[in-house]
Amino acid sequence: MERLLTYFHNRYKNRIGAGRVILATVDGGTGPWGPVTNVIQRWENSGPATIAGWEGNLTVPLARTLEWSSNFTYMSKSEDDRGQPLSLVPDYTLNTWLDWQVSGALNANLGVTRYGEIEARTASLQTGSAAAVTDSRDAYTLVNLGLNYQLNKTFRVNAGVKNLFDKQLQRTGRGANTYNEPGRSFYLGLNVSI
């Protein structure tokens, strides 16, 4: 068994983040809660900020050909000097996966990633009207599946599915500065070792 736990504390003088000025709005269609209006903001230097928390990992051999690994990041502090949450930073992230060496050449892995809540600012963005955007993004989970096959000493093929259950999340203009989860995707690759 292999394990590691680390505390980190980063103090930024001028972190890059989502700006406070809304440059434009774009009709985002209709989401599960009604019409969606996306906002366009510029990434900019946003002044001092602090990111602190814990990181850890754990690897456990379950059998001769099966290994379970996990890593996590827990944010104990993620805010600017005004006490506002930083964009794109979930409360926690947990990755866990099973790695199965099916044969000498074939390896399969099944992974799960859990993202914690992303808080929205409680301060208003600078728009024509001073409406606060206070909707946080809820926690969610993604599942991934992958295969690797070593053809010979030179070539290795890998293929898989990311976001197996097609979880789709879209940004809205009402809440936390986050990113889109576009849904299921497939990949196929060839690695060459010389």
N, C-alpha and C. Protein backbone atom coordinates (compact mmCIF):
# COMPACT_ATOMS: atom_id res chain seq x y z
N MET A 1 0.85 -1.18 0.00
CA MET A 1 0.00 0.00 0.00
C MET A 1 0.89 1.24 0.00
N GLU A 2 0.48 2.21 -0.79
CA GLU A 2 1.23 3.46 -0.91
C GLU A 2 0.27 4.60 -0.59
N ARG A 3 0.67 5.55 0.27
CA ARG A 3 -0.20 6.67 0.61
C ARG A 3 0.64 7.91 0.87
N LEU A 4 0.03 9.06 0.64
CA LEU A 4 0.72 10.33 0.81
C LEU A 4 -0.32 11.39 1.13
N LEU A 5 -0.04 12.28 2.06
CA LEU A 5 -0.92 13.38 2.41
C LEU A 5 -0.08 14.65 2.46
N THR A 6 -0.53 15.71 1.81
CA THR A 6 0.23 16.96 1.72
C THR A 6 -0.69 18.15 1.97
N TYR A 7 -0.22 19.12 2.75
CA TYR A 7 -0.94 20.38 2.93
C TYR A 7 -0.29 21.41 2.01
N PHE A 8 -1.11 22.27 1.37
CA PHE A 8 -0.55 23.32 0.53
C PHE A 8 -1.20 24.66 0.88
N HIS A 9 -0.45 25.73 0.69
CA HIS A 9 -0.93 27.09 0.95
C HIS A 9 -0.25 28.00 -0.07
N ASN A 10 -1.03 28.48 -1.04
CA ASN A 10 -0.49 29.34 -2.09
C ASN A 10 -1.08 30.73 -1.97
N ARG A 11 -0.21 31.73 -1.94
CA ARG A 11 -0.64 33.13 -1.85
C ARG A 11 -0.25 33.79 -3.17
N TYR A 12 -1.25 34.25 -3.93
CA TYR A 12 -1.00 34.89 -5.22
C TYR A 12 -0.99 36.40 -5.05
N LYS A 13 -0.07 37.06 -5.74
CA LYS A 13 -0.06 38.52 -5.75
C LYS A 13 -1.08 39.07 -6.72
N ASN A 14 -1.26 38.37 -7.86
CA ASN A 14 -2.16 38.89 -8.89
C ASN A 14 -2.67 37.73 -9.73
N ARG A 15 -3.59 36.95 -9.16
CA ARG A 15 -4.09 35.75 -9.82
C ARG A 15 -4.96 36.10 -11.03
N ILE A 16 -4.89 35.27 -12.05
CA ILE A 16 -5.76 35.44 -13.22
C ILE A 16 -7.07 34.71 -12.93
N GLY A 17 -8.17 35.42 -13.18
CA GLY A 17 -9.49 34.85 -12.94
C GLY A 17 -10.53 35.55 -13.80
N ALA A 18 -11.78 35.10 -13.67
CA ALA A 18 -12.87 35.73 -14.41
C ALA A 18 -13.07 37.15 -13.92
N GLY A 19 -13.20 38.08 -14.85
CA GLY A 19 -13.36 39.48 -14.49
C GLY A 19 -14.72 39.77 -13.86
N ARG A 20 -14.87 40.98 -13.33
CA ARG A 20 -16.11 41.39 -12.68
C ARG A 20 -17.05 42.12 -13.63
N VAL A 21 -16.57 42.43 -14.84
CA VAL A 21 -17.39 43.17 -15.79
C VAL A 21 -17.96 42.21 -16.83
N ILE A 22 -19.28 42.24 -17.02
CA ILE A 22 -19.91 41.44 -18.06
C ILE A 22 -19.80 42.21 -19.37
N LEU A 23 -19.10 41.64 -20.34
CA LEU A 23 -18.89 42.30 -21.63
C LEU A 23 -20.09 42.15 -22.54
N ALA A 24 -20.78 41.00 -22.48
CA ALA A 24 -21.94 40.75 -23.32
C ALA A 24 -22.71 39.57 -22.75
N THR A 25 -23.92 39.39 -23.23
CA THR A 25 -24.71 38.21 -22.88
C THR A 25 -25.11 37.50 -24.16
N VAL A 26 -25.26 36.18 -24.06
CA VAL A 26 -25.60 35.36 -25.22
C VAL A 26 -26.75 34.44 -24.82
N ASP A 27 -27.75 34.35 -25.69
CA ASP A 27 -28.88 33.45 -25.43
C ASP A 27 -28.36 32.01 -25.46
N GLY A 28 -28.56 31.29 -24.37
CA GLY A 28 -28.08 29.92 -24.27
C GLY A 28 -29.17 28.88 -24.47
N GLY A 29 -30.31 29.29 -24.99
CA GLY A 29 -31.39 28.33 -25.20
C GLY A 29 -32.18 28.10 -23.93
N THR A 30 -32.75 26.92 -23.81
CA THR A 30 -33.55 26.58 -22.64
C THR A 30 -32.91 25.41 -21.91
N GLY A 31 -32.68 25.60 -20.63
CA GLY A 31 -32.11 24.55 -19.79
C GLY A 31 -33.19 23.92 -18.93
N PRO A 32 -32.82 23.04 -18.01
CA PRO A 32 -33.80 22.36 -17.17
C PRO A 32 -34.62 23.31 -16.30
N TRP A 33 -34.08 24.51 -16.01
CA TRP A 33 -34.77 25.46 -15.14
C TRP A 33 -35.32 26.65 -15.92
N GLY A 34 -35.37 26.54 -17.23
CA GLY A 34 -35.92 27.63 -18.04
C GLY A 34 -34.87 28.24 -18.96
N PRO A 35 -35.13 29.46 -19.44
CA PRO A 35 -34.20 30.11 -20.38
C PRO A 35 -32.82 30.32 -19.74
N VAL A 36 -31.79 30.16 -20.55
CA VAL A 36 -30.41 30.32 -20.10
C VAL A 36 -29.79 31.50 -20.82
N THR A 37 -29.20 32.41 -20.06
CA THR A 37 -28.45 33.51 -20.64
C THR A 37 -27.01 33.37 -20.19
N ASN A 38 -26.11 33.17 -21.13
CA ASN A 38 -24.69 33.05 -20.81
C ASN A 38 -24.06 34.43 -20.81
N VAL A 39 -23.12 34.64 -19.90
CA VAL A 39 -22.41 35.92 -19.86
C VAL A 39 -21.00 35.74 -20.39
N ILE A 40 -20.49 36.76 -21.01
CA ILE A 40 -19.11 36.76 -21.50
C ILE A 40 -18.31 37.71 -20.63
N GLN A 41 -17.27 37.18 -20.02
CA GLN A 41 -16.37 37.97 -19.19
C GLN A 41 -14.95 37.78 -19.70
N ARG A 42 -14.08 38.70 -19.39
CA ARG A 42 -12.69 38.61 -19.79
C ARG A 42 -11.87 38.02 -18.63
N TRP A 43 -10.94 37.14 -18.95
CA TRP A 43 -9.99 36.67 -17.94
C TRP A 43 -9.00 37.80 -17.71
N GLU A 44 -8.73 38.10 -16.45
CA GLU A 44 -7.86 39.23 -16.14
C GLU A 44 -7.14 39.01 -14.82
N ASN A 45 -6.12 39.83 -14.58
CA ASN A 45 -5.45 39.82 -13.29
C ASN A 45 -6.42 40.38 -12.26
N SER A 46 -6.71 39.58 -11.25
CA SER A 46 -7.77 39.97 -10.31
C SER A 46 -7.25 40.28 -8.92
N GLY A 47 -5.95 40.45 -8.77
CA GLY A 47 -5.40 40.85 -7.48
C GLY A 47 -5.05 39.66 -6.60
N PRO A 48 -4.75 39.94 -5.33
CA PRO A 48 -4.30 38.90 -4.40
C PRO A 48 -5.36 37.85 -4.15
N ALA A 49 -4.92 36.62 -3.92
CA ALA A 49 -5.83 35.51 -3.63
C ALA A 49 -5.06 34.44 -2.86
N THR A 50 -5.79 33.59 -2.18
CA THR A 50 -5.21 32.49 -1.42
C THR A 50 -5.92 31.19 -1.79
N ILE A 51 -5.12 30.16 -2.05
CA ILE A 51 -5.64 28.82 -2.25
C ILE A 51 -4.89 27.91 -1.29
N ALA A 52 -5.64 27.24 -0.42
CA ALA A 52 -5.02 26.36 0.57
C ALA A 52 -5.88 25.12 0.76
N GLY A 53 -5.24 24.03 1.13
CA GLY A 53 -5.99 22.81 1.36
C GLY A 53 -5.11 21.60 1.49
N TRP A 54 -5.70 20.46 1.24
CA TRP A 54 -5.03 19.17 1.40
C TRP A 54 -5.10 18.37 0.12
N GLU A 55 -4.02 17.65 -0.17
CA GLU A 55 -3.99 16.71 -1.28
C GLU A 55 -3.52 15.37 -0.74
N GLY A 56 -4.07 14.32 -1.28
CA GLY A 56 -3.64 13.00 -0.83
C GLY A 56 -3.84 11.97 -1.92
N ASN A 57 -3.11 10.87 -1.80
CA ASN A 57 -3.33 9.75 -2.70
C ASN A 57 -3.11 8.45 -1.96
N LEU A 58 -3.73 7.42 -2.50
CA LEU A 58 -3.68 6.09 -1.89
C LEU A 58 -3.72 5.08 -3.02
N THR A 59 -2.81 4.09 -2.97
CA THR A 59 -2.79 2.99 -3.93
C THR A 59 -2.78 1.69 -3.16
N VAL A 60 -3.72 0.80 -3.51
CA VAL A 60 -3.85 -0.48 -2.80
C VAL A 60 -3.88 -1.61 -3.82
N PRO A 61 -2.91 -2.54 -3.77
CA PRO A 61 -3.01 -3.72 -4.63
C PRO A 61 -4.08 -4.66 -4.09
N LEU A 62 -5.10 -4.94 -4.90
CA LEU A 62 -6.20 -5.80 -4.47
C LEU A 62 -5.95 -7.26 -4.83
N ALA A 63 -5.21 -7.47 -5.90
CA ALA A 63 -4.84 -8.81 -6.36
C ALA A 63 -3.58 -8.65 -7.20
N ARG A 64 -3.05 -9.77 -7.69
CA ARG A 64 -1.81 -9.70 -8.47
C ARG A 64 -1.97 -8.84 -9.72
N THR A 65 -3.16 -8.81 -10.30
CA THR A 65 -3.39 -8.07 -11.54
C THR A 65 -4.38 -6.91 -11.39
N LEU A 66 -4.79 -6.60 -10.14
CA LEU A 66 -5.79 -5.56 -9.92
C LEU A 66 -5.31 -4.59 -8.85
N GLU A 67 -5.37 -3.29 -9.18
CA GLU A 67 -4.92 -2.26 -8.25
C GLU A 67 -5.99 -1.16 -8.17
N TRP A 68 -6.21 -0.66 -6.95
CA TRP A 68 -7.15 0.44 -6.73
C TRP A 68 -6.36 1.66 -6.31
N SER A 69 -6.59 2.78 -6.98
CA SER A 69 -5.90 4.03 -6.66
C SER A 69 -6.90 5.15 -6.50
N SER A 70 -6.57 6.10 -5.64
CA SER A 70 -7.42 7.27 -5.42
C SER A 70 -6.53 8.46 -5.13
N ASN A 71 -7.01 9.65 -5.53
CA ASN A 71 -6.38 10.88 -5.07
C ASN A 71 -7.48 11.91 -4.85
N PHE A 72 -7.20 12.88 -3.99
CA PHE A 72 -8.21 13.90 -3.69
C PHE A 72 -7.52 15.23 -3.45
N THR A 73 -8.29 16.28 -3.63
CA THR A 73 -7.88 17.63 -3.25
C THR A 73 -9.06 18.24 -2.50
N TYR A 74 -8.80 18.72 -1.30
CA TYR A 74 -9.82 19.40 -0.50
C TYR A 74 -9.37 20.83 -0.29
N MET A 75 -10.20 21.80 -0.66
CA MET A 75 -9.85 23.21 -0.53
C MET A 75 -10.35 23.75 0.81
N SER A 76 -9.44 24.09 1.71
CA SER A 76 -9.86 24.69 2.97
C SER A 76 -10.04 26.20 2.81
N LYS A 77 -9.37 26.78 1.78
CA LYS A 77 -9.54 28.20 1.50
C LYS A 77 -9.30 28.43 0.02
N SER A 78 -10.21 29.16 -0.62
CA SER A 78 -10.09 29.45 -2.04
C SER A 78 -10.83 30.76 -2.30
N GLU A 79 -10.15 31.89 -2.02
CA GLU A 79 -10.84 33.17 -2.13
C GLU A 79 -9.87 34.30 -2.40
N ASP A 80 -10.45 35.41 -2.89
CA ASP A 80 -9.64 36.60 -3.10
C ASP A 80 -9.61 37.41 -1.81
N ASP A 81 -8.94 38.56 -1.84
CA ASP A 81 -8.81 39.37 -0.62
C ASP A 81 -10.12 39.99 -0.17
N ARG A 82 -11.14 39.97 -1.02
CA ARG A 82 -12.46 40.48 -0.64
C ARG A 82 -13.34 39.37 -0.06
N GLY A 83 -12.77 38.16 0.04
CA GLY A 83 -13.53 37.03 0.58
C GLY A 83 -14.44 36.36 -0.43
N GLN A 84 -14.27 36.70 -1.72
CA GLN A 84 -15.10 36.12 -2.76
C GLN A 84 -14.46 34.82 -3.27
N PRO A 85 -15.27 33.77 -3.54
CA PRO A 85 -14.72 32.51 -4.03
C PRO A 85 -14.07 32.67 -5.40
N LEU A 86 -13.03 31.88 -5.66
CA LEU A 86 -12.33 31.94 -6.94
C LEU A 86 -13.08 31.13 -7.98
N SER A 87 -13.03 31.58 -9.22
CA SER A 87 -13.70 30.87 -10.30
C SER A 87 -13.00 29.55 -10.59
N LEU A 88 -13.77 28.58 -11.04
CA LEU A 88 -13.29 27.27 -11.49
C LEU A 88 -12.67 26.41 -10.39
N VAL A 89 -12.89 26.72 -9.13
CA VAL A 89 -12.26 25.94 -8.05
C VAL A 89 -13.34 25.23 -7.23
N PRO A 90 -13.51 23.90 -7.42
CA PRO A 90 -14.50 23.18 -6.62
C PRO A 90 -14.01 22.99 -5.18
N ASP A 91 -14.97 22.78 -4.26
CA ASP A 91 -14.63 22.55 -2.85
C ASP A 91 -13.69 21.37 -2.70
N TYR A 92 -13.89 20.34 -3.52
CA TYR A 92 -13.03 19.16 -3.48
C TYR A 92 -13.08 18.47 -4.83
N THR A 93 -12.09 17.66 -5.09
CA THR A 93 -12.08 16.78 -6.26
C THR A 93 -11.57 15.42 -5.80
N LEU A 94 -12.31 14.37 -6.14
CA LEU A 94 -11.91 13.01 -5.78
C LEU A 94 -11.85 12.17 -7.05
N ASN A 95 -10.71 11.55 -7.30
CA ASN A 95 -10.53 10.62 -8.41
C ASN A 95 -10.26 9.25 -7.82
N THR A 96 -10.96 8.24 -8.31
CA THR A 96 -10.68 6.88 -7.87
C THR A 96 -10.83 5.95 -9.08
N TRP A 97 -9.96 4.96 -9.19
CA TRP A 97 -10.01 4.08 -10.35
C TRP A 97 -9.45 2.70 -10.03
N LEU A 98 -9.96 1.73 -10.78
CA LEU A 98 -9.45 0.37 -10.75
C LEU A 98 -8.62 0.14 -12.00
N ASP A 99 -7.46 -0.44 -11.83
CA ASP A 99 -6.54 -0.72 -12.94
C ASP A 99 -6.34 -2.24 -12.99
N TRP A 100 -6.77 -2.86 -14.09
CA TRP A 100 -6.73 -4.31 -14.21
C TRP A 100 -5.79 -4.70 -15.35
N GLN A 101 -4.74 -5.44 -15.02
CA GLN A 101 -3.82 -5.97 -16.02
C GLN A 101 -4.39 -7.29 -16.51
N VAL A 102 -5.22 -7.21 -17.56
CA VAL A 102 -5.96 -8.36 -18.06
C VAL A 102 -5.01 -9.44 -18.55
N SER A 103 -3.98 -9.03 -19.29
CA SER A 103 -2.95 -9.95 -19.78
C SER A 103 -1.64 -9.17 -19.83
N GLY A 104 -0.60 -9.79 -20.32
CA GLY A 104 0.69 -9.09 -20.44
C GLY A 104 0.61 -7.87 -21.34
N ALA A 105 -0.30 -7.88 -22.31
CA ALA A 105 -0.40 -6.79 -23.27
C ALA A 105 -1.61 -5.89 -23.05
N LEU A 106 -2.66 -6.40 -22.40
CA LEU A 106 -3.91 -5.65 -22.29
C LEU A 106 -4.14 -5.16 -20.86
N ASN A 107 -4.48 -3.87 -20.76
CA ASN A 107 -4.78 -3.24 -19.48
C ASN A 107 -6.12 -2.51 -19.59
N ALA A 108 -6.97 -2.63 -18.58
CA ALA A 108 -8.26 -1.94 -18.56
C ALA A 108 -8.36 -1.11 -17.29
N ASN A 109 -9.03 0.04 -17.39
CA ASN A 109 -9.22 0.85 -16.19
C ASN A 109 -10.60 1.48 -16.20
N LEU A 110 -11.17 1.57 -14.99
CA LEU A 110 -12.46 2.18 -14.78
C LEU A 110 -12.26 3.26 -13.72
N GLY A 111 -12.61 4.50 -14.07
CA GLY A 111 -12.36 5.62 -13.16
C GLY A 111 -13.61 6.43 -12.88
N VAL A 112 -13.66 7.00 -11.68
CA VAL A 112 -14.76 7.86 -11.26
C VAL A 112 -14.15 9.15 -10.73
N THR A 113 -14.67 10.29 -11.17
CA THR A 113 -14.24 11.59 -10.67
C THR A 113 -15.45 12.31 -10.09
N ARG A 114 -15.30 12.78 -8.86
CA ARG A 114 -16.36 13.52 -8.17
C ARG A 114 -15.85 14.94 -7.94
N TYR A 115 -16.58 15.93 -8.48
CA TYR A 115 -16.26 17.34 -8.28
C TYR A 115 -17.21 17.93 -7.26
N GLY A 116 -16.67 18.63 -6.27
CA GLY A 116 -17.51 19.27 -5.26
C GLY A 116 -18.15 20.53 -5.79
N GLU A 117 -18.93 21.16 -4.95
CA GLU A 117 -19.63 22.38 -5.31
C GLU A 117 -18.65 23.49 -5.68
N ILE A 118 -19.02 24.30 -6.66
CA ILE A 118 -18.27 25.50 -7.00
C ILE A 118 -19.13 26.68 -6.59
N GLU A 119 -18.63 27.46 -5.64
CA GLU A 119 -19.41 28.57 -5.10
C GLU A 119 -19.43 29.76 -6.06
N ALA A 120 -20.54 30.48 -6.05
CA ALA A 120 -20.66 31.72 -6.82
C ALA A 120 -20.26 32.89 -5.93
N ARG A 121 -19.89 33.98 -6.55
CA ARG A 121 -19.61 35.20 -5.79
C ARG A 121 -20.90 35.70 -5.15
N THR A 122 -20.75 36.31 -3.99
CA THR A 122 -21.92 36.94 -3.38
C THR A 122 -21.97 38.41 -3.75
N ALA A 123 -20.88 38.94 -4.31
CA ALA A 123 -20.87 40.33 -4.76
C ALA A 123 -21.42 40.41 -6.18
N SER A 124 -22.03 41.52 -6.50
CA SER A 124 -22.60 41.72 -7.83
C SER A 124 -21.51 41.89 -8.87
N LEU A 125 -21.80 41.42 -10.06
CA LEU A 125 -20.97 41.73 -11.21
C LEU A 125 -21.38 43.10 -11.72
N GLN A 126 -20.48 43.76 -12.43
CA GLN A 126 -20.77 45.09 -12.94
C GLN A 126 -21.54 44.97 -14.25
N THR A 127 -22.83 45.22 -14.18
CA THR A 127 -23.70 45.17 -15.34
C THR A 127 -24.55 46.42 -15.33
N GLY A 128 -25.47 46.51 -16.27
CA GLY A 128 -26.39 47.63 -16.27
C GLY A 128 -27.24 47.66 -15.02
N SER A 129 -27.59 46.49 -14.50
CA SER A 129 -28.32 46.40 -13.24
C SER A 129 -27.45 45.63 -12.25
N ALA A 130 -27.54 46.00 -10.99
CA ALA A 130 -26.66 45.42 -9.98
C ALA A 130 -27.26 44.15 -9.40
N ALA A 131 -27.47 43.14 -10.24
CA ALA A 131 -28.05 41.88 -9.77
C ALA A 131 -26.93 40.94 -9.35
N ALA A 132 -27.04 40.36 -8.16
CA ALA A 132 -26.02 39.42 -7.69
C ALA A 132 -26.21 38.08 -8.40
N VAL A 133 -25.11 37.40 -8.67
CA VAL A 133 -25.18 36.05 -9.23
C VAL A 133 -24.75 35.09 -8.13
N THR A 134 -25.71 34.41 -7.55
CA THR A 134 -25.43 33.64 -6.35
C THR A 134 -25.70 32.15 -6.49
N ASP A 135 -25.97 31.68 -7.70
CA ASP A 135 -26.20 30.24 -7.89
C ASP A 135 -24.88 29.50 -7.94
N SER A 136 -24.69 28.57 -7.03
CA SER A 136 -23.49 27.74 -7.04
C SER A 136 -23.72 26.57 -7.98
N ARG A 137 -22.62 25.95 -8.42
CA ARG A 137 -22.75 24.71 -9.20
C ARG A 137 -22.69 23.55 -8.22
N ASP A 138 -23.68 22.68 -8.29
CA ASP A 138 -23.73 21.52 -7.39
C ASP A 138 -22.63 20.52 -7.72
N ALA A 139 -22.34 19.67 -6.76
CA ALA A 139 -21.37 18.59 -6.96
C ALA A 139 -21.90 17.62 -8.02
N TYR A 140 -20.98 16.99 -8.75
CA TYR A 140 -21.39 16.01 -9.76
C TYR A 140 -20.28 14.99 -9.97
N THR A 141 -20.63 13.88 -10.65
CA THR A 141 -19.72 12.75 -10.82
C THR A 141 -19.62 12.37 -12.29
N LEU A 142 -18.40 12.03 -12.73
CA LEU A 142 -18.16 11.53 -14.08
C LEU A 142 -17.51 10.15 -13.99
N VAL A 143 -17.83 9.28 -14.95
CA VAL A 143 -17.26 7.93 -15.00
C VAL A 143 -16.54 7.77 -16.33
N ASN A 144 -15.34 7.20 -16.31
CA ASN A 144 -14.52 7.00 -17.52
C ASN A 144 -14.09 5.54 -17.61
N LEU A 145 -13.93 5.06 -18.83
CA LEU A 145 -13.50 3.69 -19.08
C LEU A 145 -12.41 3.71 -20.14
N GLY A 146 -11.31 2.98 -19.91
CA GLY A 146 -10.22 2.98 -20.88
C GLY A 146 -9.56 1.62 -21.03
N LEU A 147 -8.94 1.41 -22.20
CA LEU A 147 -8.18 0.20 -22.52
C LEU A 147 -6.85 0.60 -23.13
N ASN A 148 -5.80 -0.15 -22.81
CA ASN A 148 -4.48 0.01 -23.42
C ASN A 148 -4.02 -1.36 -23.90
N TYR A 149 -3.52 -1.41 -25.12
CA TYR A 149 -3.03 -2.68 -25.66
C TYR A 149 -1.64 -2.46 -26.24
N GLN A 150 -0.66 -3.17 -25.71
CA GLN A 150 0.72 -3.09 -26.18
C GLN A 150 0.88 -4.04 -27.37
N LEU A 151 0.92 -3.47 -28.58
CA LEU A 151 1.03 -4.30 -29.78
C LEU A 151 2.39 -4.98 -29.87
N ASN A 152 3.45 -4.22 -29.60
CA ASN A 152 4.82 -4.73 -29.57
C ASN A 152 5.67 -3.73 -28.79
N LYS A 153 7.00 -3.85 -28.85
CA LYS A 153 7.85 -2.94 -28.08
C LYS A 153 7.70 -1.49 -28.50
N THR A 154 7.27 -1.25 -29.72
CA THR A 154 7.20 0.10 -30.27
C THR A 154 5.82 0.74 -30.18
N PHE A 155 4.77 -0.03 -30.39
CA PHE A 155 3.43 0.54 -30.52
C PHE A 155 2.48 0.11 -29.40
N ARG A 156 1.74 1.11 -28.88
CA ARG A 156 0.70 0.86 -27.88
C ARG A 156 -0.56 1.61 -28.31
N VAL A 157 -1.69 0.93 -28.34
CA VAL A 157 -2.97 1.52 -28.71
C VAL A 157 -3.77 1.76 -27.43
N ASN A 158 -4.41 2.93 -27.35
CA ASN A 158 -5.31 3.17 -26.23
C ASN A 158 -6.64 3.70 -26.76
N ALA A 159 -7.71 3.33 -26.08
CA ALA A 159 -9.05 3.73 -26.49
C ALA A 159 -9.92 3.80 -25.24
N GLY A 160 -11.00 4.57 -25.34
CA GLY A 160 -11.88 4.64 -24.19
C GLY A 160 -13.04 5.58 -24.37
N VAL A 161 -13.79 5.71 -23.29
CA VAL A 161 -14.95 6.59 -23.24
C VAL A 161 -14.78 7.49 -22.03
N LYS A 162 -14.86 8.80 -22.25
CA LYS A 162 -14.88 9.76 -21.15
C LYS A 162 -16.32 10.17 -20.91
N ASN A 163 -16.68 10.33 -19.64
CA ASN A 163 -18.04 10.71 -19.27
C ASN A 163 -19.04 9.66 -19.80
N LEU A 164 -18.83 8.44 -19.37
CA LEU A 164 -19.57 7.28 -19.86
C LEU A 164 -21.09 7.45 -19.83
N PHE A 165 -21.61 8.07 -18.78
CA PHE A 165 -23.06 8.21 -18.63
C PHE A 165 -23.59 9.54 -19.17
N ASP A 166 -22.77 10.24 -19.95
CA ASP A 166 -23.18 11.42 -20.70
C ASP A 166 -23.74 12.54 -19.82
N LYS A 167 -23.05 12.82 -18.70
CA LYS A 167 -23.44 13.93 -17.82
C LYS A 167 -23.13 15.23 -18.53
N GLN A 168 -24.13 16.10 -18.72
CA GLN A 168 -23.93 17.37 -19.41
C GLN A 168 -24.33 18.52 -18.49
N LEU A 169 -23.43 19.48 -18.34
CA LEU A 169 -23.69 20.67 -17.54
C LEU A 169 -23.27 21.88 -18.36
N GLN A 170 -24.09 22.90 -18.35
CA GLN A 170 -23.78 24.11 -19.10
C GLN A 170 -23.65 25.29 -18.14
N ARG A 171 -22.75 26.19 -18.47
CA ARG A 171 -22.64 27.43 -17.71
C ARG A 171 -23.93 28.24 -17.88
N THR A 172 -24.23 29.02 -16.86
CA THR A 172 -25.35 29.95 -16.99
C THR A 172 -24.86 31.31 -16.55
N GLY A 173 -25.61 32.32 -16.84
CA GLY A 173 -25.25 33.67 -16.42
C GLY A 173 -25.69 33.97 -15.00
N ARG A 174 -26.29 32.97 -14.33
CA ARG A 174 -26.85 33.23 -13.01
C ARG A 174 -25.93 32.79 -11.87
N GLY A 175 -24.81 32.16 -12.17
CA GLY A 175 -24.10 31.58 -11.05
C GLY A 175 -22.60 31.57 -11.13
N ALA A 176 -22.02 30.54 -10.55
CA ALA A 176 -20.58 30.42 -10.41
C ALA A 176 -19.91 30.44 -11.78
N ASN A 177 -18.73 31.05 -11.83
CA ASN A 177 -17.93 31.02 -13.06
C ASN A 177 -17.34 29.64 -13.18
N THR A 178 -17.88 28.84 -14.07
CA THR A 178 -17.46 27.46 -14.20
C THR A 178 -17.19 27.15 -15.66
N TYR A 179 -17.25 25.91 -16.02
CA TYR A 179 -16.96 25.45 -17.37
C TYR A 179 -18.06 24.49 -17.78
N ASN A 180 -18.17 24.24 -19.06
CA ASN A 180 -19.16 23.29 -19.56
C ASN A 180 -18.63 21.87 -19.44
N GLU A 181 -19.52 20.94 -19.13
CA GLU A 181 -19.24 19.51 -19.26
C GLU A 181 -20.03 19.07 -20.49
N PRO A 182 -19.36 18.87 -21.62
CA PRO A 182 -20.07 18.69 -22.88
C PRO A 182 -20.71 17.33 -23.08
N GLY A 183 -20.46 16.37 -22.23
CA GLY A 183 -21.07 15.06 -22.42
C GLY A 183 -20.06 14.01 -22.83
N ARG A 184 -20.57 12.85 -23.22
CA ARG A 184 -19.75 11.69 -23.55
C ARG A 184 -18.84 11.97 -24.74
N SER A 185 -17.61 11.44 -24.65
CA SER A 185 -16.68 11.52 -25.79
C SER A 185 -15.87 10.23 -25.85
N PHE A 186 -15.37 9.93 -27.03
CA PHE A 186 -14.59 8.72 -27.26
C PHE A 186 -13.19 9.12 -27.70
N TYR A 187 -12.22 8.31 -27.38
CA TYR A 187 -10.86 8.60 -27.85
C TYR A 187 -10.19 7.32 -28.33
N LEU A 188 -9.27 7.50 -29.24
CA LEU A 188 -8.46 6.42 -29.78
C LEU A 188 -7.08 7.00 -30.05
N GLY A 189 -6.05 6.33 -29.57
CA GLY A 189 -4.71 6.86 -29.74
C GLY A 189 -3.68 5.78 -30.00
N LEU A 190 -2.58 6.20 -30.54
CA LEU A 190 -1.44 5.30 -30.82
C LEU A 190 -0.20 5.95 -30.25
N ASN A 191 0.47 5.27 -29.33
CA ASN A 191 1.73 5.75 -28.76
C ASN A 191 2.89 5.00 -29.40
N VAL A 192 3.91 5.74 -29.77
CA VAL A 192 5.09 5.16 -30.42
C VAL A 192 6.30 5.41 -29.52
N SER A 193 6.99 4.36 -29.16
CA SER A 193 8.23 4.46 -28.37
C SER A 193 9.40 4.06 -29.24
N ILE A 194 10.37 4.93 -29.36
CA ILE A 194 11.53 4.65 -30.21
C ILE A 194 12.73 4.33 -29.35
